[in-house]
Structures are given as C-alpha cells and as structure tokens.
PDB file of C-alpha atoms in Angstrom:
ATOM      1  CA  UNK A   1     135.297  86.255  66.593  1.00 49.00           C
ATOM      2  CA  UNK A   2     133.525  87.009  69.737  1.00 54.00           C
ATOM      3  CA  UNK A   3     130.012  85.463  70.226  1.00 66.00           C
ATOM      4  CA  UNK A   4     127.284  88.126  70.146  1.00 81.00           C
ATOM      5  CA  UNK A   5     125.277  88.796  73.354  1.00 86.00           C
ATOM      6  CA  UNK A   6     121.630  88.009  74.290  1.00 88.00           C
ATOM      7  CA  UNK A   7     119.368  90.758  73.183  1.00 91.00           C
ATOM      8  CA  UNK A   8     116.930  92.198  76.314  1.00 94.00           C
ATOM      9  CA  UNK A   9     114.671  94.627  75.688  1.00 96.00           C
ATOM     10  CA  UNK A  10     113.450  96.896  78.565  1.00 95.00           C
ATOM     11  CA  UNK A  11     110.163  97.455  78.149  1.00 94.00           C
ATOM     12  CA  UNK A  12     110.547 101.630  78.476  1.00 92.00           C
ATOM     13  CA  UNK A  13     111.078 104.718  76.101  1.00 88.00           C
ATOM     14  CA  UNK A  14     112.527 106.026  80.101  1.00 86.00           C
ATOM     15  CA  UNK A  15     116.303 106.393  79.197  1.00 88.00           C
ATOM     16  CA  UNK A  16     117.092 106.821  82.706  1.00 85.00           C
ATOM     17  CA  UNK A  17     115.513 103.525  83.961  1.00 86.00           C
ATOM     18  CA  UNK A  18     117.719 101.955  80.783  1.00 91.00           C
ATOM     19  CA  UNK A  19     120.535 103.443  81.484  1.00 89.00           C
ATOM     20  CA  UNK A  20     120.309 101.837  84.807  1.00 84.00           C
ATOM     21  CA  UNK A  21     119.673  99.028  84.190  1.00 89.00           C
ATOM     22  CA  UNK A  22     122.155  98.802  81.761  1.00 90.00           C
ATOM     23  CA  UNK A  23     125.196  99.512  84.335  1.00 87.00           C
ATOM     24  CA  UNK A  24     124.022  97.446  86.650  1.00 83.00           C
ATOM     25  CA  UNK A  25     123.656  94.341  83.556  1.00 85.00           C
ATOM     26  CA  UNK A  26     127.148  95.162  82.848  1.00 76.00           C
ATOM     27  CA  UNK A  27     128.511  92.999  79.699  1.00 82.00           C
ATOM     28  CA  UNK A  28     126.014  90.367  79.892  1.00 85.00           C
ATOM     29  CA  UNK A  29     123.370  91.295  77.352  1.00 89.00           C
ATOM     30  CA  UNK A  30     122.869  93.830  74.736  1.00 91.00           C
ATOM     31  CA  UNK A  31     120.503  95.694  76.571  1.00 93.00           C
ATOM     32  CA  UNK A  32     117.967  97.859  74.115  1.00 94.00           C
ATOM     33  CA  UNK A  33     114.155  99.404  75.264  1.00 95.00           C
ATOM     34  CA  UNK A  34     111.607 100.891  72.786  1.00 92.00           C
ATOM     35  CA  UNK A  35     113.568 103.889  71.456  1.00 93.00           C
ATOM     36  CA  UNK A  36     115.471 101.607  69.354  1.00 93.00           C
ATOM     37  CA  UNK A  37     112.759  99.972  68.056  1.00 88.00           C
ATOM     38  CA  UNK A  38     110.036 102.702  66.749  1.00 83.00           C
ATOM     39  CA  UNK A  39     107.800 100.412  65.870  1.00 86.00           C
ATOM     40  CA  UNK A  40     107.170  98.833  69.514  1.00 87.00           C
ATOM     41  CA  UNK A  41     103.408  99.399  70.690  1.00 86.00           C
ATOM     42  CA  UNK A  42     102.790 101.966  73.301  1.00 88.00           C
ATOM     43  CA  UNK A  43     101.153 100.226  76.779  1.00 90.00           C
ATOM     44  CA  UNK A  44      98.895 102.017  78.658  1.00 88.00           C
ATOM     45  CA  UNK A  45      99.438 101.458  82.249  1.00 89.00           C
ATOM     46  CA  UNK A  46      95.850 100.446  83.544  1.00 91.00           C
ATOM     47  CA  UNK A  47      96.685  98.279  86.209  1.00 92.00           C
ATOM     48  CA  UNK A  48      95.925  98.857  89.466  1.00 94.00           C
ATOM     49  CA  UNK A  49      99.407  97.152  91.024  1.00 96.00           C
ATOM     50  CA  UNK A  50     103.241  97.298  90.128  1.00 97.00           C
ATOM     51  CA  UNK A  51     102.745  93.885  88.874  1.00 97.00           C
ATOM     52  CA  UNK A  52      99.896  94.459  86.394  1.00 97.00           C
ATOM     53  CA  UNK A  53     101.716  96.988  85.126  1.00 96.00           C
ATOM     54  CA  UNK A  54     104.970  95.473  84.340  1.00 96.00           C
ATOM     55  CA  UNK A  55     103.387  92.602  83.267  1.00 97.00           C
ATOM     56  CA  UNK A  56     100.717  94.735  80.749  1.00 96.00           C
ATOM     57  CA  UNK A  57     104.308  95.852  79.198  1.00 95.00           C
ATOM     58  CA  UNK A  58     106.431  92.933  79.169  1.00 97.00           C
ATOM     59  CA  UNK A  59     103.524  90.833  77.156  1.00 97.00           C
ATOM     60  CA  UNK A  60     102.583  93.491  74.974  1.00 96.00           C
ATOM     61  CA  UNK A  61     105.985  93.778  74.020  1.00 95.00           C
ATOM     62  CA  UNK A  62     107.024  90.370  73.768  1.00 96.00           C
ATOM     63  CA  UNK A  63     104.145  90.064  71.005  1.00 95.00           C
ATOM     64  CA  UNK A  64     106.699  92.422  69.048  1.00 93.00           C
ATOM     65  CA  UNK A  65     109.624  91.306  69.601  1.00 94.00           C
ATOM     66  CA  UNK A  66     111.640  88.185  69.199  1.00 92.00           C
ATOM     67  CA  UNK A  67     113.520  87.394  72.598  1.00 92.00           C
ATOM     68  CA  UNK A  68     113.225  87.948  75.848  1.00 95.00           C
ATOM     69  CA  UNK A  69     111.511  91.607  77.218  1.00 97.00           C
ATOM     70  CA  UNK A  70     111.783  92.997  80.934  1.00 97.00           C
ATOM     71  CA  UNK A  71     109.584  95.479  82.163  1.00 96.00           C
ATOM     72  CA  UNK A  72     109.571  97.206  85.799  1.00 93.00           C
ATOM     73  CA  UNK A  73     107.125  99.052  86.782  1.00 94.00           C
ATOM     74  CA  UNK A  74     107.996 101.316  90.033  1.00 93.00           C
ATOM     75  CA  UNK A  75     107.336 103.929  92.500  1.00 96.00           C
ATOM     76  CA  UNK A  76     107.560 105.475  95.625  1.00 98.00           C
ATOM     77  CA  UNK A  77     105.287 104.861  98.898  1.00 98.00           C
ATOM     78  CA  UNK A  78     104.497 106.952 101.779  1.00 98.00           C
ATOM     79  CA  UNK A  79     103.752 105.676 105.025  1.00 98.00           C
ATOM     80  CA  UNK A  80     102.032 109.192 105.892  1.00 98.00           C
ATOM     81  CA  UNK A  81     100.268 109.037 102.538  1.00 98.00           C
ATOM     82  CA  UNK A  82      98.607 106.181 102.756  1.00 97.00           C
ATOM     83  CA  UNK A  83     100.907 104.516 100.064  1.00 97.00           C
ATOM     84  CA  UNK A  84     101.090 107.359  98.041  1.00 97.00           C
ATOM     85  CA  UNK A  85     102.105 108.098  95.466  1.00 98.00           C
ATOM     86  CA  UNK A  86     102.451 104.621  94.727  1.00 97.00           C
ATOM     87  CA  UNK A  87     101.521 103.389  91.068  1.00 96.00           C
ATOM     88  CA  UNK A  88     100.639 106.916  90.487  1.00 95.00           C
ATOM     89  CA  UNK A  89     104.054 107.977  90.991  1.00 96.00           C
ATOM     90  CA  UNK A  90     105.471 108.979  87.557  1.00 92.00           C
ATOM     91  CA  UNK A  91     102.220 111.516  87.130  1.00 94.00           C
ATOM     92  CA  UNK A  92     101.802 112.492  91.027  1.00 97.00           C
ATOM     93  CA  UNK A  93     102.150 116.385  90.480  1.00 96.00           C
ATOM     94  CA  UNK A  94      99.560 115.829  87.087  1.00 95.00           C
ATOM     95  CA  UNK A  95     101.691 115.332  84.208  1.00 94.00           C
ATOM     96  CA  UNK A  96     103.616 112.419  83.732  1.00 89.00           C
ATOM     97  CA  UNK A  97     107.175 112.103  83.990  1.00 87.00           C
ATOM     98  CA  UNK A  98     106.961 115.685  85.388  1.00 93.00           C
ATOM     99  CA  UNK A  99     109.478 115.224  87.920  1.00 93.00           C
ATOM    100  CA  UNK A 100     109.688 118.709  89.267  1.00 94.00           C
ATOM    101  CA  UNK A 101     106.121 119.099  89.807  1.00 97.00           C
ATOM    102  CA  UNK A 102     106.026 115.201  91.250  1.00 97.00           C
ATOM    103  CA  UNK A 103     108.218 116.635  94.141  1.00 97.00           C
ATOM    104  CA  UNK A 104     106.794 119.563  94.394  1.00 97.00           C
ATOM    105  CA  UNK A 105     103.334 118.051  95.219  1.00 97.00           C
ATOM    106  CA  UNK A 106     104.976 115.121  97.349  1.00 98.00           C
ATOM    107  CA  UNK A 107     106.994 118.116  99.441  1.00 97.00           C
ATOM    108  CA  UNK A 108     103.007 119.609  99.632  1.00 97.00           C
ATOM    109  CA  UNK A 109     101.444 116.333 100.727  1.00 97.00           C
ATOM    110  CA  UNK A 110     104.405 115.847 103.166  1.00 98.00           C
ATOM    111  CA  UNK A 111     104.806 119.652 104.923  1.00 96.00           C
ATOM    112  CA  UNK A 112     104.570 119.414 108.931  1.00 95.00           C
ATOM    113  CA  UNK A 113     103.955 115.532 108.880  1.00 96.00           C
ATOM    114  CA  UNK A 114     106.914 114.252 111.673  1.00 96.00           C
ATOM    115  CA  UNK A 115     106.268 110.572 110.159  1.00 97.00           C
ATOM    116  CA  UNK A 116     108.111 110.617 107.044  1.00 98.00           C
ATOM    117  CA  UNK A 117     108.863 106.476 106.258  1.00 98.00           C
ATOM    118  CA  UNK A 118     109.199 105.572 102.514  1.00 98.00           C
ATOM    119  CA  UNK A 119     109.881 102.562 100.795  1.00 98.00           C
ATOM    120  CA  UNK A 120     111.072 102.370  96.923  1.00 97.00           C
ATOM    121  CA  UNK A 121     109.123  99.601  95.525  1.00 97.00           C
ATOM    122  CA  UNK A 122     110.373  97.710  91.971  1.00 96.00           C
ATOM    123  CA  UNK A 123     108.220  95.006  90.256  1.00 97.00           C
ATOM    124  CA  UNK A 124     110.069  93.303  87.221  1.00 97.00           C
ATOM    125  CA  UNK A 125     108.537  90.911  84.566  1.00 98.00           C
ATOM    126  CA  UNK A 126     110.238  88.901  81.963  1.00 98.00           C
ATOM    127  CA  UNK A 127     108.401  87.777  79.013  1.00 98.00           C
ATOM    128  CA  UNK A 128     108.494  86.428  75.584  1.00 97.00           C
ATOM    129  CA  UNK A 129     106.701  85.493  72.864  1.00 97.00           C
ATOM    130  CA  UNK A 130     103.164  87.001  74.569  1.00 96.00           C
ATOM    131  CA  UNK A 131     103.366  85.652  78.142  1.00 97.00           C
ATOM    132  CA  UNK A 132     104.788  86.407  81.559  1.00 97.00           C
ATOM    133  CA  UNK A 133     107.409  83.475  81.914  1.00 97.00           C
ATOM    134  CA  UNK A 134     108.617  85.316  85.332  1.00 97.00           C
ATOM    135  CA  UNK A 135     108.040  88.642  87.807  1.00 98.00           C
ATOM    136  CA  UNK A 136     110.533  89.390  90.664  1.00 98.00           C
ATOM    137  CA  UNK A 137     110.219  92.315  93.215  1.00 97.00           C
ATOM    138  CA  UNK A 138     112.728  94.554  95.003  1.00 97.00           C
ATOM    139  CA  UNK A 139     112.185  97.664  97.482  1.00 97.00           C
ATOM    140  CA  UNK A 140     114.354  99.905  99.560  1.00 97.00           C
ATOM    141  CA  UNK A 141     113.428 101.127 102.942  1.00 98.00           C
ATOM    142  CA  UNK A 142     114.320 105.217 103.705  1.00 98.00           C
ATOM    143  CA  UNK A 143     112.540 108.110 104.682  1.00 98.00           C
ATOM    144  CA  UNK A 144     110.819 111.363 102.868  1.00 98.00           C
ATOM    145  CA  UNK A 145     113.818 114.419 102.966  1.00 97.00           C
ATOM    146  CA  UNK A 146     112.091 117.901 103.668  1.00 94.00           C
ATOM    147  CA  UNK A 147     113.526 119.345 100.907  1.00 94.00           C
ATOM    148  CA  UNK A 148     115.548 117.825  97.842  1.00 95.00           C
ATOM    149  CA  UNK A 149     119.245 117.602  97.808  1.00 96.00           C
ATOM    150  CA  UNK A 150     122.207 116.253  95.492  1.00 95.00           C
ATOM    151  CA  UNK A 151     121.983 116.243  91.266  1.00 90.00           C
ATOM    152  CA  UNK A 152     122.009 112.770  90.372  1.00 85.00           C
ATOM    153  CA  UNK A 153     119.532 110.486  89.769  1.00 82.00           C
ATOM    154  CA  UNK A 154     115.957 110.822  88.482  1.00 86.00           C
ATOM    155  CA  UNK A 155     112.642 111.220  89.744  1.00 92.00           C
ATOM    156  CA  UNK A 156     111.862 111.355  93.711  1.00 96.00           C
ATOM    157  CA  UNK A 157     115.570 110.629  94.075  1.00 95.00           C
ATOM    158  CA  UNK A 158     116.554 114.065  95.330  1.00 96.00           C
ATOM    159  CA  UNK A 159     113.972 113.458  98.252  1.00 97.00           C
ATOM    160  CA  UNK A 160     114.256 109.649  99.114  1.00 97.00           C
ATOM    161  CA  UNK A 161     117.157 109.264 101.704  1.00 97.00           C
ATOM    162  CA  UNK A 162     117.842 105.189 102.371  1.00 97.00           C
ATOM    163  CA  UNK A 163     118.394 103.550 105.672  1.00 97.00           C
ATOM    164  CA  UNK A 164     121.389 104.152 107.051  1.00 96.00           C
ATOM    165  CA  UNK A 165     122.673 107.003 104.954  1.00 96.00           C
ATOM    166  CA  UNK A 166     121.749 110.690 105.651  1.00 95.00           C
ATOM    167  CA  UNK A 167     122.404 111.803 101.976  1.00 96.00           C
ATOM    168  CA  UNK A 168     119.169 111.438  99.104  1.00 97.00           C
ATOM    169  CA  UNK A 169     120.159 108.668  96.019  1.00 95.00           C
ATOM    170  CA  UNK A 170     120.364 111.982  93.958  1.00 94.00           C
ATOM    171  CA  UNK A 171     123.457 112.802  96.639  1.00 96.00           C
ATOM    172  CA  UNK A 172     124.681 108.876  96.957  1.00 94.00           C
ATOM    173  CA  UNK A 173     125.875 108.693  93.122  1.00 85.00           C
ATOM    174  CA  UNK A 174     124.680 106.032  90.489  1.00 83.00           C
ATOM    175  CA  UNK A 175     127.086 103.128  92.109  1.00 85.00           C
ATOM    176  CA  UNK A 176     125.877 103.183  95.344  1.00 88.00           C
ATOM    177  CA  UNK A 177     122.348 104.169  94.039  1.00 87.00           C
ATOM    178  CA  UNK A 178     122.244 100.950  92.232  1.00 83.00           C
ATOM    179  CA  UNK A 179     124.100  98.468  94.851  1.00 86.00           C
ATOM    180  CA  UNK A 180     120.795  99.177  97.053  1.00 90.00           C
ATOM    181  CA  UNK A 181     117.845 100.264  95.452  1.00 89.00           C
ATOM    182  CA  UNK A 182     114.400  98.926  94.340  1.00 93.00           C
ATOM    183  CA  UNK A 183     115.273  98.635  91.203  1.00 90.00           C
ATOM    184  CA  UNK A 184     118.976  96.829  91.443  1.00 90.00           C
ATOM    185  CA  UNK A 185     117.699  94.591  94.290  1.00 94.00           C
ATOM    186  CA  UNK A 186     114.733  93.094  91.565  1.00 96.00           C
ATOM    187  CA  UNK A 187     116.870  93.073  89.192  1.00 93.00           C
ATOM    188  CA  UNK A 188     119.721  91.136  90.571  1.00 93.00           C
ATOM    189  CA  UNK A 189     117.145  88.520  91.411  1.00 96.00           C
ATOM    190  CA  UNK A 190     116.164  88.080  87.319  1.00 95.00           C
ATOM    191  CA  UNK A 191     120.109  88.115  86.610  1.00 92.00           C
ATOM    192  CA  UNK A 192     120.168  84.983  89.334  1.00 93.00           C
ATOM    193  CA  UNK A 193     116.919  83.812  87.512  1.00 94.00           C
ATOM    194  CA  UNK A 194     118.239  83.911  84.012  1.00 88.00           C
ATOM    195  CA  UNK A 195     121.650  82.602  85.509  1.00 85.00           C
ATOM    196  CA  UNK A 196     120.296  78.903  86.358  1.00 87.00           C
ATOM    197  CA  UNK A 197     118.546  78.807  83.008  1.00 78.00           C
TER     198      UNK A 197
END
C-alpha cells in the first residue's frame, strides 16, 4: 500500500494560484486550499505589506486546520507607478479579482510613460497550529507590455513580459511561466525549507 502524502493547504479560494502551485509541487503533497474545506474562515487582507498579508492568512487558517497551511500573498509593481499596484493589485481597476478591468486601469495609468520596469513580487508563509513557523519571498524582474498578448495565465499576465523574453507569461505557457516567476521562485525556496526538515 502506498503511504499517503502530506496534506498542504493553500491558504486561497484562487483556483488559479492552486493550480499553480500544485504543478509546480508535483507528487509531493496533497495539495488542497479553502474550496475544499467550506468551513475555513474568510481573511480580510488588512495589511499594509505582502508579508502581513500572507501571514494574516496562513495563521488564521492554521487555527482551522490540522497541518501545515501556505499562504502567498502577491502582486505586481510599477517602477512608473510608484509601486503600484502593489498590494492593491487583485482590486486595482475597483473590484477584486476583476482582471479585465485591473489591466484596463494599469494600461490607463501606464499610456505614454517610456519607463515601463515591473517586478512580480511573491511573499509565502507557512504556518500551523496559529503561528507563522516560516515566510520566504520570490520576484521576477520584466517590463509593463503596451497592450496584452497571449491566453494563458491569470491576472496582469497578459501584460507582464520577463527579462529576457519578448513574449507576456500569458504568451510563455504555464511551464516556463512557473520555472521563473514570483511565485515558483518563493515557492521553491519553502520546498528546500520543508526538504531539510
């Protein structure tokens, strides 16, 4: 009989950001978020930095659930904008998890500005049992596209081309995506973390 997998629960009803993080995991956890459990509290995001915010989930969730919890908590900043969108990303255009009107607003902000340098930015937090046992961050360097391009991804993908490539993530497909971005580059760090323990 084959021995069962550590449970992780991502810290997100976001199926996207699971999804992701769940190919890029591969076989080495059963990896669930809040969807399967209906009964997991809803976090409001109050804090101020990536960090606070992952960290506001991952506890909160940890109080619910018996094992180990990763949050992220993510976004995209704009040299030109001052940072911005930054922790404000997921409700930039004034709805959250509106992505069409999030790049809408962020093509706005960005019309006739030459400097167009972005950075992806990932915070992650484990946690269990009702405290932070861990955070680890990740970020990928690119530039702001002037319009979007490609089909994949989620989000500000479509206008986010990385360094060195002149296609967007939403162009770059979901294995490449992942091999560079915010998000993968935190992550592999917990996967080392968790590795040693």
């Amino acid at each position: 009989m084959g021995e069962s997998k550590p449970r992780l629960m991502i810290a997100t009803r976001n199926r996207h950001k699971t999804g992701e993080i769940r190919a890029m995991v591969g076989g080495r956890f059963e990896v669930l978020d809040a969807n399967d459990l209906p009964g997991l509290p809803s976090v409001e995001e109050t804090g101020t930095t990536f960090l606070e915010n992952a960290r506001l989930k991952a506890v909160a969730i940890s109080k619910a659930f018996d094992g180990l919890v990763l949050s992220d908590d993510s976004g995209l900043e704009v040299d030109a904008l001052g940072g911005e969108p930054g922790v404000g990303s997921s409700s930039y255009g004034g709805e959250e998890g509106n992505h069409a009107r999030n790049n809408e607003r962020l093509m706005r902000e960005m019309s006739g500005r030459p400097q167009r340098a972005a950075r992806f930015r990932c915070v992650m937090v484990l946690a269990r049992e009702g405290r932070m046992i861990e955070s680890f961050s990740g970020s990928v360097e690119g530039r702001i596209l002037e319009s979007p391009r490609g089909e994949g991804g989620f989000g500000y993908d479509p206008l986010f081309a990385p360094d060195g490539h002149d296609e967007s993530f939403a162009e770059l497909g979901d294995e490449v995506k992942n091999s560079m971005s915010h998000r993968g580059r935190a992550l592999a760090k917990v996967l080392a973390w968790l590795e040693k323990r």
